[in-house]
mmCIF file of C-alpha atoms in Angstrom:
data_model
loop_
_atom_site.group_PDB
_atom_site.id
_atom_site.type_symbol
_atom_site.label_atom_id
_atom_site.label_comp_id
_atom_site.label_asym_id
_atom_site.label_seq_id
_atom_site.Cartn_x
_atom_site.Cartn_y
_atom_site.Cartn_z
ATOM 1 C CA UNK A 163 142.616 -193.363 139.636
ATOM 2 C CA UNK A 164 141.357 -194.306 136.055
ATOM 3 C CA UNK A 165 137.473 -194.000 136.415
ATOM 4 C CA UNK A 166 137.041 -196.550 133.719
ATOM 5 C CA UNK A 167 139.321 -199.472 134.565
ATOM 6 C CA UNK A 168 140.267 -198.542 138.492
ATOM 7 C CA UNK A 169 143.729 -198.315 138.392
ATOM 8 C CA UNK A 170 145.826 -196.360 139.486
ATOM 9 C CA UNK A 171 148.232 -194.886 136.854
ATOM 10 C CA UNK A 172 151.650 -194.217 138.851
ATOM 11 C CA UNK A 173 154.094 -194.094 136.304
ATOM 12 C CA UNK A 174 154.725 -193.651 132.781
ATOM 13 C CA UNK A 175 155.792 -196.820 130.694
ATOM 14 C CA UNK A 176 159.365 -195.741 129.221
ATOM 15 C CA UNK A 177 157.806 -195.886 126.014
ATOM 16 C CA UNK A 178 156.173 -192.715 126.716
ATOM 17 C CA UNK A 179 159.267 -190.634 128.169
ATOM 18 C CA UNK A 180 160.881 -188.577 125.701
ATOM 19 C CA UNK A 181 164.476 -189.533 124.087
ATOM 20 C CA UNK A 182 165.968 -186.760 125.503
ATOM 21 C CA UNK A 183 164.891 -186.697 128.874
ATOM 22 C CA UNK A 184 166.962 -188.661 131.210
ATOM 23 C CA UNK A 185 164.645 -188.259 134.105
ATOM 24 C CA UNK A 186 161.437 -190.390 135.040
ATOM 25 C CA UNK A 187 158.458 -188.733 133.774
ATOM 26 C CA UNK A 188 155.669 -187.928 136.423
ATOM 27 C CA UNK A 189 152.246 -188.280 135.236
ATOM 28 C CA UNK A 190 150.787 -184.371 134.479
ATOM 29 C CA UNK A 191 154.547 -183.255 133.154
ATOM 30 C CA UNK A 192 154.403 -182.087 130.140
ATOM 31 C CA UNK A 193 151.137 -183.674 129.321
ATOM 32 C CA UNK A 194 150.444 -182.117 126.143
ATOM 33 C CA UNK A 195 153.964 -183.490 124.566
ATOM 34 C CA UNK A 196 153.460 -186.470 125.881
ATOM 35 C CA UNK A 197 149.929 -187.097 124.616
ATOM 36 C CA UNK A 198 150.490 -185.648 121.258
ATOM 37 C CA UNK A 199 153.937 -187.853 121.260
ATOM 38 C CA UNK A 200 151.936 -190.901 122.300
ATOM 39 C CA UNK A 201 149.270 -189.619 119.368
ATOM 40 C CA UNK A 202 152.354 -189.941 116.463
ATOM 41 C CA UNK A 203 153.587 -193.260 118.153
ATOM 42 C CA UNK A 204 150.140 -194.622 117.449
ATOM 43 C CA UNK A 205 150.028 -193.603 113.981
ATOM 44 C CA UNK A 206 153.218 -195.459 113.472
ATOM 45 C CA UNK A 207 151.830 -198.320 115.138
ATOM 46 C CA UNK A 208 149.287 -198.288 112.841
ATOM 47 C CA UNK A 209 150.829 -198.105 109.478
ATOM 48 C CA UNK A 210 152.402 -201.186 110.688
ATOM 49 C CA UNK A 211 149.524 -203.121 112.203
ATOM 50 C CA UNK A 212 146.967 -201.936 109.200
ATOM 51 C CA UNK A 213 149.068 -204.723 107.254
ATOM 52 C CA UNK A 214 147.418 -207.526 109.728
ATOM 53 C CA UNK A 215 143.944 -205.097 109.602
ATOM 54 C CA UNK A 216 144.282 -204.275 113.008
ATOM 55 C CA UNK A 217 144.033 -200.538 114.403
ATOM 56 C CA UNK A 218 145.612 -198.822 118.037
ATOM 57 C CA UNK A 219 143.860 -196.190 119.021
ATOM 58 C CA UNK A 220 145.245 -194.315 121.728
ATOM 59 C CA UNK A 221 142.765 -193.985 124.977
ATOM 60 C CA UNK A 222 142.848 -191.329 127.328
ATOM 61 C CA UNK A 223 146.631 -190.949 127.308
ATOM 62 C CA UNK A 224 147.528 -194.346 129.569
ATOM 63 C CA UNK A 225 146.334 -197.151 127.420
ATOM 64 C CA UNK A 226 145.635 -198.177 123.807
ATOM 65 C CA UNK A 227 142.754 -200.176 122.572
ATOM 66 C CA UNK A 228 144.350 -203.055 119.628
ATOM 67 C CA UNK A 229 141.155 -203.559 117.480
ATOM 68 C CA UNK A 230 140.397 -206.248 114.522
ATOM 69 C CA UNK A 231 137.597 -206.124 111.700
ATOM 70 C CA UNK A 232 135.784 -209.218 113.887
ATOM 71 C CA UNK A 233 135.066 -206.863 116.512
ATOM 72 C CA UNK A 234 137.722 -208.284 118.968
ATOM 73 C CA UNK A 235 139.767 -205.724 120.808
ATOM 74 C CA UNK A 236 142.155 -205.833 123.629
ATOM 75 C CA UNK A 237 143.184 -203.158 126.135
ATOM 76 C CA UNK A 238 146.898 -202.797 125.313
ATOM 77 C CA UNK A 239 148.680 -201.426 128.786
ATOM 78 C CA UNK A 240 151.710 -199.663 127.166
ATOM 79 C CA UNK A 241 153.516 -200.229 123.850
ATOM 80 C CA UNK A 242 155.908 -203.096 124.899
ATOM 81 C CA UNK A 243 153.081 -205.577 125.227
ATOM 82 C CA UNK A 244 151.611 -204.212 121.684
ATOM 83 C CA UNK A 245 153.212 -206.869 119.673
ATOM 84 C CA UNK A 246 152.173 -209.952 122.014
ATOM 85 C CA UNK A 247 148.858 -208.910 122.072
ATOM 86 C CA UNK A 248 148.314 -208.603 118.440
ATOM 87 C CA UNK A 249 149.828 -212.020 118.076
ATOM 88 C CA UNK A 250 147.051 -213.132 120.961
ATOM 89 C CA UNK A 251 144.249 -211.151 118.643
ATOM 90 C CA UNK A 252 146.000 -212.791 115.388
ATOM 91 C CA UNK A 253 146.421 -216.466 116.353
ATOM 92 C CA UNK A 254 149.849 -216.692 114.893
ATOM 93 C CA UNK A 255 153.778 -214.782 115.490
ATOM 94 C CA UNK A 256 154.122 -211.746 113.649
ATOM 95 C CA UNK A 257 157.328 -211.202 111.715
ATOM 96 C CA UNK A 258 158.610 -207.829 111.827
ATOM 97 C CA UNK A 259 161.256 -208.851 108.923
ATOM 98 C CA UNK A 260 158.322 -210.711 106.560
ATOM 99 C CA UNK A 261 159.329 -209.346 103.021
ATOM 100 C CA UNK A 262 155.664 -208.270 102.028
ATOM 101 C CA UNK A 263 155.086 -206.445 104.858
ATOM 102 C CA UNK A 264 158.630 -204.250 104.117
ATOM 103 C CA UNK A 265 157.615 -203.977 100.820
ATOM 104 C CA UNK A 266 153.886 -202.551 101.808
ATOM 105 C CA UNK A 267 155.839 -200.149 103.882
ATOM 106 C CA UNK A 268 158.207 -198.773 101.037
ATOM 107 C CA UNK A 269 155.358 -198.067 98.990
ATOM 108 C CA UNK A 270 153.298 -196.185 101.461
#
């Protein structure tokens, strides 16, 4: 059990199962891949997210934490509810395909 939030972590999300591996991942496999694979992820994440100045920080290798510069942050269960709950911090639908933000991300 999660001391901080008390729940029980049971599975991994399949956005933290490697490519490769067709079998389910069990929580303490492989633990340093994983975490250091969830680690990159979240730098990803962020060099998308920095465009709407929010941050992910990865926490304790079973949940993020979505932050903006107001103070407002969100516990962020697994990386397919990322984007929803950025557009619940942000007030407004983020689009993946805006022309700015692919142009911020070529120039990185």
């Amino acid at each position: 059990m999660c001391v901080l939030c008390g729940e029980f972590v049971m599975q991994v999300h399949w956005t933290d199962q490697a490519s490769d591996d067709s079998s389910q991942v069990i929580v303490g496999d492989q633990q340093r891949d994983r975490q250091r694979t969830r680690i990159h992820r979240t730098t990803l994440c962020n060099e998308i997210l920095r465009f709407y100045q929010l941050t992910l920080e990865e926490w304790n290798g079973s949940k993020f934490i979505l932050r903006d510069p107001k103070g407002n942050q969100e516990i962020v269960h697994d990386l397919g509810t990322l984007w929803y709950t950025a557009e619940k911090i942000l007030g407004y639908a983020i689009d993946p395909l805006d022309p700015y933000l692919l142009q911020k991300l070529q120039n990185k």
